[in-house]
């Protein structure tokens, strides 16, 4: 996935401790544990550059008409206790890992009090995924400040895989200067501590993007999310400021932001893809996002040849890592990087009949999470032979269902349900 990177038709990857120490043919490593990948594809783990894992236990709740995502997820989010947060984020992270996603930029905008933040952080640690937990406020309004004191205490833990960023929002009313003052304090805090910051640009996207530009908030530690119909001048300002951009093809089209035209953003060098919440996207499947992005591109351009499969795979790996500022650690298979790896076996009916050709096209159009047989994060084998290591799946699923039911019950007692 690097600009000078070539495919190795056959080869070995040597991992020592957390990192890739050699890549080549016939490497010698006496005494090493060997994971046989003959006949399979070895790729860097995917980077889900923007997500909301706390909505994982809201699957099937958004029904496009009877219950839109924003009001429904907000009402259910209010009814979540810290243990529900833990369940949702843990389950969601496992789903990502299962499908070859080794890094998540988790925009956690449902932190009612420190215990909620702690539960989310712990869930990410326990799942074993690499993550930036973007610490947010108690809900999606912009009435309340973000608890930066608690966010700072989590950042000081210096966990090797889970770090902290800021889940920032622009004032709901863009003319509300008092709210801007509050938001500015949060922004300056992130800047001062060199923490990454993500911000949605959606809804009143054009005015929001202009506000970011006019108030000089675009910077290298800032990631803009969505900006579906951003104008060329706005994207140029983002690029000049060294900021990054993440789009989330499935969720953007589901909630009606418009068509996610990947080619629209080709001038942005730090550009990644996100799932934006497993339940909103339907599943935590990066392959499904890649496919939709490719099909939207060819459909909108009426040109079958427009999508470049390798370019799309790069967006989902190195591109996402660059968008999160994690490209030194992850996003490609290269000596010195952390060992974040997925192995994809084509031994399923859905990938059958490949007799040579472009493996990138095969992966883009045919691979599914079930083809991901092995997942390694930071040198730790978290999935092997198609099974998540050390996970009692039946218990995880039962816990997720129990929590989802309890959340709905609590929410029904406090908020009127939509007809
Ligand atoms: Zn989002």
Short mmCIF file of C-alpha atoms and ligand atoms in Angstrom, two decimals:
data_model
loop_
_atom_site.label_atom_id
_atom_site.label_comp_id
_atom_site.label_asym_id
_atom_site.label_seq_id
_atom_site.Cartn_x
_atom_site.Cartn_y
_atom_site.Cartn_z
CA UNK A 1 0.00 0.00 0.00
CA UNK A 2 3.05 2.25 -0.07
CA UNK A 3 3.76 4.26 -3.26
CA UNK A 4 6.84 2.15 -4.02
CA UNK A 5 5.32 -1.07 -2.70
CA UNK A 6 5.14 -4.10 -4.92
CA UNK A 7 3.15 -7.26 -4.42
CA UNK A 8 5.10 -10.27 -3.34
CA UNK A 9 3.59 -13.30 -5.07
CA UNK A 10 5.21 -15.42 -2.36
CA UNK A 11 6.93 -14.33 0.78
CA UNK A 12 7.23 -14.16 4.50
CA UNK A 13 6.59 -11.47 7.06
CA UNK A 14 8.64 -11.69 10.21
CA UNK A 15 7.13 -10.16 13.33
CA UNK A 16 9.06 -9.62 16.51
CA UNK A 17 7.23 -8.36 19.58
CA UNK A 18 4.85 -5.74 18.17
CA UNK A 19 6.52 -4.89 14.90
CA UNK A 20 7.30 -6.08 11.41
CA UNK A 21 11.07 -6.66 11.29
CA UNK A 22 11.49 -8.25 7.85
CA UNK A 23 9.56 -8.91 4.65
CA UNK A 24 10.90 -11.11 1.87
CA UNK A 25 11.19 -14.55 0.40
CA UNK A 26 12.50 -17.48 2.42
CA UNK A 27 13.18 -15.58 5.62
CA UNK A 28 14.94 -17.58 8.28
CA UNK A 29 13.47 -17.39 11.76
CA UNK A 30 14.41 -20.41 13.87
CA UNK A 31 11.97 -21.05 16.67
CA UNK A 32 9.34 -18.63 15.39
CA UNK A 33 5.63 -19.40 15.53
CA UNK A 34 4.52 -19.88 11.95
CA UNK A 35 1.14 -18.83 10.59
CA UNK A 36 0.69 -20.53 7.23
CA UNK A 37 -0.91 -18.22 4.67
CA UNK A 38 -0.28 -20.20 1.50
CA UNK A 39 -3.00 -19.53 -1.06
CA UNK A 40 -4.25 -16.54 0.90
CA UNK A 41 -3.82 -12.77 0.58
CA UNK A 42 -1.96 -10.81 3.24
CA UNK A 43 -2.94 -7.17 3.64
CA UNK A 44 -2.43 -4.44 6.19
CA UNK A 45 -5.35 -4.30 8.61
CA UNK A 46 -8.09 -1.86 7.62
CA UNK A 47 -8.35 1.51 9.33
CA UNK A 48 -11.90 2.56 10.16
CA UNK A 49 -11.07 6.24 10.40
CA UNK A 50 -14.38 7.41 11.87
CA UNK A 51 -16.90 5.45 13.87
CA UNK A 52 -19.37 5.54 16.76
CA UNK A 53 -18.99 2.13 18.35
CA UNK A 54 -21.42 2.98 21.17
CA UNK A 55 -24.35 2.64 18.72
CA UNK A 56 -23.50 -1.02 17.99
CA UNK A 57 -26.35 -2.28 20.19
CA UNK A 58 -28.93 -0.24 18.26
CA UNK A 59 -29.05 -2.52 15.24
CA UNK A 60 -32.36 -2.57 13.39
CA UNK A 61 -33.64 0.56 15.16
CA UNK A 62 -33.32 3.09 12.34
CA UNK A 63 -36.07 2.53 9.87
CA UNK A 64 -35.82 5.40 7.44
CA UNK A 65 -39.22 6.98 8.06
CA UNK A 66 -40.53 5.39 11.24
CA UNK A 67 -37.36 6.27 13.13
CA UNK A 68 -34.52 8.35 11.80
CA UNK A 69 -31.02 7.74 13.03
CA UNK A 70 -30.36 11.00 14.90
CA UNK A 71 -33.43 11.20 17.18
CA UNK A 72 -33.57 7.44 17.77
CA UNK A 73 -29.87 7.00 18.55
CA UNK A 74 -29.96 10.07 20.81
CA UNK A 75 -32.93 8.78 22.81
CA UNK A 76 -31.37 5.33 23.18
CA UNK A 77 -27.98 6.85 23.98
CA UNK A 78 -29.46 8.72 26.94
CA UNK A 79 -30.71 5.42 28.37
CA UNK A 80 -27.28 3.77 28.31
CA UNK A 81 -25.45 2.98 31.54
CA UNK A 82 -21.66 2.50 31.68
CA UNK A 83 -22.05 -1.30 31.37
CA UNK A 84 -24.12 -0.78 28.19
CA UNK A 85 -21.35 1.41 26.80
CA UNK A 86 -18.82 -1.30 27.55
CA UNK A 87 -20.96 -3.94 25.85
CA UNK A 88 -21.61 -1.84 22.74
CA UNK A 89 -18.03 -0.74 22.20
CA UNK A 90 -16.53 -4.14 23.02
CA UNK A 91 -18.96 -5.96 20.71
CA UNK A 92 -18.51 -3.39 17.96
CA UNK A 93 -14.72 -3.58 18.19
CA UNK A 94 -14.83 -7.38 17.97
CA UNK A 95 -16.98 -7.11 14.86
CA UNK A 96 -14.41 -4.77 13.30
CA UNK A 97 -11.54 -7.11 14.16
CA UNK A 98 -13.45 -10.06 12.77
CA UNK A 99 -13.64 -8.29 9.40
CA UNK A 100 -9.97 -7.32 9.24
CA UNK A 101 -10.25 -3.81 10.72
CA UNK A 102 -7.31 -3.37 13.08
CA UNK A 103 -7.65 0.36 13.87
CA UNK A 104 -10.68 2.49 14.70
CA UNK A 105 -11.10 6.23 15.14
CA UNK A 106 -13.97 6.02 17.59
CA UNK A 107 -15.94 9.26 17.90
CA UNK A 108 -17.45 8.69 21.34
CA UNK A 109 -20.17 11.34 21.69
CA UNK A 110 -22.20 9.78 24.49
CA UNK A 111 -20.15 10.39 27.64
CA UNK A 112 -22.57 11.38 30.40
CA UNK A 113 -19.96 11.27 33.17
CA UNK A 114 -16.42 9.90 33.69
CA UNK A 115 -17.72 6.33 34.29
CA UNK A 116 -19.07 6.28 30.71
CA UNK A 117 -15.71 7.40 29.34
CA UNK A 118 -13.85 4.85 31.45
CA UNK A 119 -16.16 2.04 30.26
CA UNK A 120 -15.52 2.89 26.60
CA UNK A 121 -11.78 3.13 27.05
CA UNK A 122 -11.68 -0.19 28.89
CA UNK A 123 -13.81 -1.87 26.18
CA UNK A 124 -11.36 -0.78 23.46
CA UNK A 125 -8.42 -2.02 25.54
CA UNK A 126 -10.05 -5.38 26.20
CA UNK A 127 -10.99 -5.93 22.56
CA UNK A 128 -7.33 -5.49 21.61
CA UNK A 129 -7.99 -3.18 18.67
CA UNK A 130 -5.78 -0.17 17.94
CA UNK A 131 -7.90 2.91 18.50
CA UNK A 132 -8.06 6.59 19.04
CA UNK A 133 -10.94 7.25 21.41
CA UNK A 134 -12.19 10.69 20.41
CA UNK A 135 -13.61 11.93 23.69
CA UNK A 136 -16.94 13.73 23.27
CA UNK A 137 -19.76 15.31 25.18
CA UNK A 138 -22.85 13.72 26.72
CA UNK A 139 -24.96 13.96 23.56
CA UNK A 140 -25.13 15.30 20.02
CA UNK A 141 -26.31 18.79 20.97
CA UNK A 142 -23.64 21.37 21.64
CA UNK A 143 -25.10 22.65 24.90
CA UNK A 144 -22.63 20.92 27.19
CA UNK A 145 -18.86 21.19 27.47
CA UNK A 146 -16.62 18.17 26.95
CA UNK A 147 -15.01 16.94 30.18
CA UNK A 148 -11.44 17.67 29.13
CA UNK A 149 -10.10 17.01 32.62
CA UNK A 150 -11.26 13.42 32.42
CA UNK A 151 -10.17 13.11 28.79
CA UNK A 152 -6.70 14.29 29.88
CA UNK A 153 -6.57 11.66 32.64
CA UNK A 154 -7.28 8.92 30.07
CA UNK A 155 -4.65 10.35 27.70
CA UNK A 156 -2.09 10.18 30.51
CA UNK A 157 -2.49 6.39 30.73
CA UNK A 158 -0.32 6.08 27.61
CA UNK A 159 -1.86 2.78 26.60
CA UNK A 160 0.21 1.23 23.79
CA UNK A 161 -2.82 0.77 21.52
CA UNK A 162 -5.60 3.07 22.72
CA UNK A 163 -4.95 6.81 22.65
CA UNK A 164 -7.21 9.81 23.15
CA UNK A 165 -8.43 12.57 20.85
CA UNK A 166 -11.21 15.12 20.94
CA UNK A 167 -14.70 14.50 19.47
CA UNK A 168 -15.35 18.15 18.75
CA UNK A 169 -18.51 19.78 17.47
CA UNK A 170 -19.31 23.18 16.03
CA UNK A 171 -22.10 25.16 17.69
CA UNK A 172 -25.56 24.08 16.57
CA UNK A 173 -26.30 27.75 15.98
CA UNK A 174 -23.32 29.07 14.10
CA UNK A 175 -24.08 32.63 15.28
CA UNK A 176 -23.92 31.65 18.98
CA UNK A 177 -20.67 33.34 20.06
CA UNK A 178 -20.98 32.11 23.64
CA UNK A 179 -21.01 28.56 22.40
CA UNK A 180 -18.06 29.29 20.14
CA UNK A 181 -16.12 30.44 23.20
CA UNK A 182 -16.78 27.08 24.87
CA UNK A 183 -15.83 25.15 21.74
CA UNK A 184 -12.70 27.26 21.34
CA UNK A 185 -11.48 26.31 24.82
CA UNK A 186 -11.83 22.63 23.90
CA UNK A 187 -10.07 23.14 20.58
CA UNK A 188 -7.17 25.01 22.19
CA UNK A 189 -6.83 22.23 24.77
CA UNK A 190 -6.44 19.59 22.04
CA UNK A 191 -4.00 21.77 20.15
CA UNK A 192 -1.92 22.45 23.24
CA UNK A 193 -1.68 18.75 24.08
CA UNK A 194 -1.09 17.68 20.45
CA UNK A 195 -4.18 15.48 20.47
CA UNK A 196 -6.02 14.68 17.24
CA UNK A 197 -9.46 16.22 16.79
CA UNK A 198 -12.37 15.15 14.60
CA UNK A 199 -15.33 17.31 13.62
CA UNK A 200 -18.47 16.50 11.62
CA UNK A 201 -19.25 18.76 8.70
CA UNK A 202 -22.77 17.72 7.77
CA UNK A 203 -26.27 19.11 7.87
CA UNK A 204 -25.45 22.78 7.36
CA UNK A 205 -22.25 21.54 5.83
CA UNK A 206 -21.42 24.52 3.62
CA UNK A 207 -21.72 27.07 6.45
CA UNK A 208 -19.89 24.76 8.85
CA UNK A 209 -16.98 24.27 6.47
CA UNK A 210 -16.78 28.03 5.92
CA UNK A 211 -16.78 28.62 9.68
CA UNK A 212 -13.84 26.22 10.07
CA UNK A 213 -11.95 28.12 7.38
CA UNK A 214 -12.89 31.66 8.45
CA UNK A 215 -12.09 31.03 12.13
CA UNK A 216 -8.79 29.36 11.22
CA UNK A 217 -9.61 26.00 12.77
CA UNK A 218 -8.23 23.82 9.98
CA UNK A 219 -4.84 22.40 11.01
CA UNK A 220 -2.79 19.23 10.75
CA UNK A 221 -4.32 17.71 13.90
CA UNK A 222 -7.87 18.25 12.60
CA UNK A 223 -9.95 15.71 10.66
CA UNK A 224 -13.11 16.83 8.88
CA UNK A 225 -15.74 14.08 8.59
CA UNK A 226 -18.28 13.79 5.73
CA UNK A 227 -18.29 17.18 3.92
CA UNK A 228 -20.09 15.29 1.15
CA UNK A 229 -20.68 18.23 -1.19
CA UNK A 230 -17.68 20.32 -0.20
CA UNK A 231 -16.70 22.92 -2.77
CA UNK A 232 -13.32 22.89 -4.48
CA UNK A 233 -12.15 26.03 -2.65
CA UNK A 234 -13.06 24.48 0.71
CA UNK A 235 -11.14 21.30 -0.05
CA UNK A 236 -8.21 23.38 -1.19
CA UNK A 237 -8.23 25.27 2.12
CA UNK A 238 -8.29 21.94 3.97
CA UNK A 239 -5.37 20.63 1.94
CA UNK A 240 -3.35 23.82 2.41
CA UNK A 241 -3.86 23.63 6.17
CA UNK A 242 -2.63 20.00 6.17
CA UNK A 243 -5.90 18.78 7.68
CA UNK A 244 -7.35 15.37 6.84
CA UNK A 245 -10.73 14.19 5.62
CA UNK A 246 -12.76 11.05 6.21
CA UNK A 247 -15.87 9.94 4.34
CA UNK A 248 -18.21 7.14 5.37
CA UNK A 249 -19.87 5.86 2.17
CA UNK A 250 -22.55 3.54 3.58
CA UNK A 251 -23.77 5.77 6.42
CA UNK A 252 -23.63 8.96 4.35
CA UNK A 253 -25.87 7.48 1.71
CA UNK A 254 -28.13 5.86 4.29
CA UNK A 255 -28.88 9.09 6.15
CA UNK A 256 -29.21 10.99 2.88
CA UNK A 257 -26.17 13.27 2.82
CA UNK A 258 -25.98 12.48 -0.87
CA UNK A 259 -23.74 10.30 -2.98
CA UNK A 260 -20.26 9.70 -1.62
CA UNK A 261 -18.14 10.49 -4.66
CA UNK A 262 -14.63 9.44 -3.75
CA UNK A 263 -13.21 11.12 -6.87
CA UNK A 264 -14.60 14.43 -5.60
CA UNK A 265 -11.85 14.39 -2.93
CA UNK A 266 -8.85 13.43 -5.04
CA UNK A 267 -7.01 16.64 -4.14
CA UNK A 268 -6.97 15.69 -0.45
CA UNK A 269 -3.79 13.82 0.41
CA UNK A 270 -4.71 12.60 3.91
CA UNK A 271 -7.96 10.83 3.06
CA UNK A 272 -9.57 7.85 4.75
CA UNK A 273 -12.77 5.84 4.97
CA UNK A 274 -14.94 5.22 8.01
CA UNK A 275 -17.80 2.92 8.94
CA UNK A 276 -19.50 5.52 11.19
CA UNK A 277 -21.19 3.09 13.58
CA UNK A 278 -21.74 -0.59 12.87
CA UNK A 279 -25.52 -0.40 13.36
CA UNK A 280 -25.90 2.72 11.18
CA UNK A 281 -23.84 1.14 8.40
CA UNK A 282 -25.69 -2.14 8.98
CA UNK A 283 -22.45 -3.90 9.80
CA UNK A 284 -18.83 -3.20 10.63
CA UNK A 285 -17.79 -4.41 7.19
CA UNK A 286 -15.11 -2.30 5.49
CA UNK A 287 -15.35 -4.41 2.34
CA UNK A 288 -19.01 -3.31 2.00
CA UNK A 289 -17.94 0.34 2.30
CA UNK A 290 -15.24 -0.11 -0.31
CA UNK A 291 -17.68 -1.78 -2.67
CA UNK A 292 -20.27 0.96 -2.30
CA UNK A 293 -17.62 3.64 -2.86
CA UNK A 294 -16.46 1.88 -6.04
CA UNK A 295 -19.98 1.29 -7.37
CA UNK A 296 -21.03 4.87 -6.66
CA UNK A 297 -18.00 6.07 -8.59
CA UNK A 298 -18.62 3.90 -11.63
CA UNK A 299 -22.39 4.47 -11.52
CA UNK A 300 -22.19 8.26 -11.20
CA UNK A 301 -19.51 8.55 -13.89
CA UNK A 302 -21.20 5.96 -16.12
CA UNK A 303 -17.73 4.50 -16.49
CA UNK A 304 -16.94 0.96 -15.40
CA UNK A 305 -13.19 1.61 -15.47
CA UNK A 306 -13.24 4.60 -13.11
CA UNK A 307 -12.61 2.89 -9.75
CA UNK A 308 -9.03 1.79 -9.17
CA UNK A 309 -9.30 -1.19 -6.80
CA UNK A 310 -5.79 -0.73 -5.43
CA UNK A 311 -6.42 2.96 -4.78
CA UNK A 312 -9.56 2.07 -2.82
CA UNK A 313 -7.75 -0.57 -0.76
CA UNK A 314 -5.11 2.06 -0.06
CA UNK A 315 -7.75 4.51 1.20
CA UNK A 316 -9.03 1.86 3.63
CA UNK A 317 -5.53 1.17 4.97
CA UNK A 318 -2.72 3.72 4.60
CA UNK A 319 -5.17 6.53 3.79
CA UNK A 320 -7.07 6.00 7.03
CA UNK A 321 -3.82 5.78 8.98
CA UNK A 322 -2.70 9.09 7.47
CA UNK A 323 -6.08 10.66 8.25
CA UNK A 324 -5.66 9.64 11.89
CA UNK A 325 -1.99 10.65 12.05
CA UNK A 326 -1.03 7.00 12.67
CA UNK A 327 0.88 6.33 9.44
CA UNK A 328 4.15 5.75 11.30
CA UNK A 329 2.53 2.88 13.21
CA UNK A 330 0.08 1.28 10.82
CA UNK A 331 -1.61 1.23 7.40
CA UNK A 332 0.92 -0.70 5.33
CA UNK A 333 3.12 -3.75 5.46
CA UNK A 334 6.57 -2.27 5.93
CA UNK A 335 9.58 -2.96 8.11
CA UNK A 336 9.41 -0.88 11.27
CA UNK A 337 5.64 -0.61 11.35
CA UNK A 338 3.50 -2.21 14.01
CA UNK A 339 2.27 -5.65 12.96
CA UNK A 340 -1.38 -4.88 12.07
CA UNK A 341 -2.24 -7.53 9.51
CA UNK A 342 -5.21 -9.36 7.97
CA UNK A 343 -5.04 -12.63 6.07
CA UNK A 344 -7.82 -13.28 3.57
CA UNK A 345 -8.58 -16.78 2.37
CA UNK A 346 -10.41 -17.12 -0.96
CA UNK A 347 -11.64 -20.59 0.03
CA UNK A 348 -15.34 -19.73 -0.01
CA UNK A 349 -17.93 -19.97 -2.77
CA UNK A 350 -18.15 -16.15 -2.86
CA UNK A 351 -14.45 -15.90 -3.80
CA UNK A 352 -14.25 -19.04 -5.90
CA UNK A 353 -13.14 -19.08 -9.50
CA UNK A 354 -10.13 -16.81 -9.31
CA UNK A 355 -7.63 -18.06 -11.87
CA UNK A 356 -5.18 -15.19 -11.64
CA UNK A 357 -5.66 -11.56 -12.61
CA UNK A 358 -5.93 -8.54 -10.37
CA UNK A 359 -6.04 -9.59 -6.71
CA UNK A 360 -7.03 -6.04 -5.73
CA UNK A 361 -10.18 -6.26 -7.87
CA UNK A 362 -10.96 -9.69 -6.42
CA UNK A 363 -10.67 -8.35 -2.87
CA UNK A 364 -12.63 -5.16 -3.59
CA UNK A 365 -15.60 -6.81 -5.26
CA UNK A 366 -15.72 -10.26 -3.64
CA UNK A 367 -14.18 -10.37 -0.15
CA UNK A 368 -16.32 -10.42 3.00
CA UNK A 369 -15.49 -10.58 6.72
CA UNK A 370 -15.93 -14.38 6.59
CA UNK A 371 -12.88 -14.55 4.30
CA UNK A 372 -10.68 -12.89 6.92
CA UNK A 373 -9.13 -15.91 8.62
CA UNK A 374 -6.38 -14.24 10.64
CA UNK A 375 -6.10 -10.82 12.27
CA UNK A 376 -3.02 -9.52 14.03
CA UNK A 377 -2.92 -6.23 15.96
CA UNK A 378 0.32 -4.92 17.40
CA UNK A 379 1.81 -8.38 16.94
CA UNK A 380 -0.97 -10.08 18.89
CA UNK A 381 -2.99 -12.73 17.06
CA UNK A 382 -6.62 -11.81 17.72
CA UNK A 383 -8.23 -14.03 15.10
CA UNK A 384 -6.89 -17.30 13.82
CA UNK A 385 -8.39 -20.08 11.66
CA UNK A 386 -11.51 -17.93 11.34
CA UNK A 387 -12.10 -17.65 15.09
CA UNK A 388 -11.59 -14.71 17.45
CA UNK A 389 -9.03 -15.75 20.06
CA UNK A 390 -10.15 -15.93 23.69
CA UNK A 391 -13.69 -14.76 22.93
CA UNK A 392 -16.78 -16.64 24.05
CA UNK A 393 -18.92 -15.58 21.12
CA UNK A 394 -22.20 -16.97 22.49
CA UNK A 395 -21.69 -14.97 25.68
CA UNK A 396 -20.81 -11.80 23.78
CA UNK A 397 -23.93 -12.08 21.61
CA UNK A 398 -26.18 -12.82 24.59
CA UNK A 399 -24.76 -9.86 26.48
CA UNK A 400 -25.28 -7.55 23.50
CA UNK A 401 -28.90 -8.63 23.16
CA UNK A 402 -29.54 -8.28 26.89
CA UNK A 403 -28.07 -4.78 26.88
CA UNK A 404 -29.96 -3.72 23.73
CA UNK A 405 -33.26 -4.82 25.28
CA UNK A 406 -32.54 -3.06 28.56
CA UNK A 407 -31.64 0.17 26.75
CA UNK A 408 -34.88 0.11 24.77
CA UNK A 409 -36.92 -0.57 27.89
CA UNK A 410 -35.31 2.29 29.81
CA UNK A 411 -35.69 4.65 26.84
CA UNK A 412 -39.39 3.75 26.48
CA UNK A 413 -39.98 4.73 30.11
CA UNK A 414 -38.45 8.17 29.69
CA UNK A 415 -39.26 9.20 26.12
CA UNK A 416 -42.43 8.88 24.10
CA UNK A 417 -41.92 6.35 21.30
CA UNK A 418 -42.49 7.43 17.75
CA UNK A 419 -45.76 6.19 16.31
ZN1 LIG B 1 -19.97 10.42 12.81
#
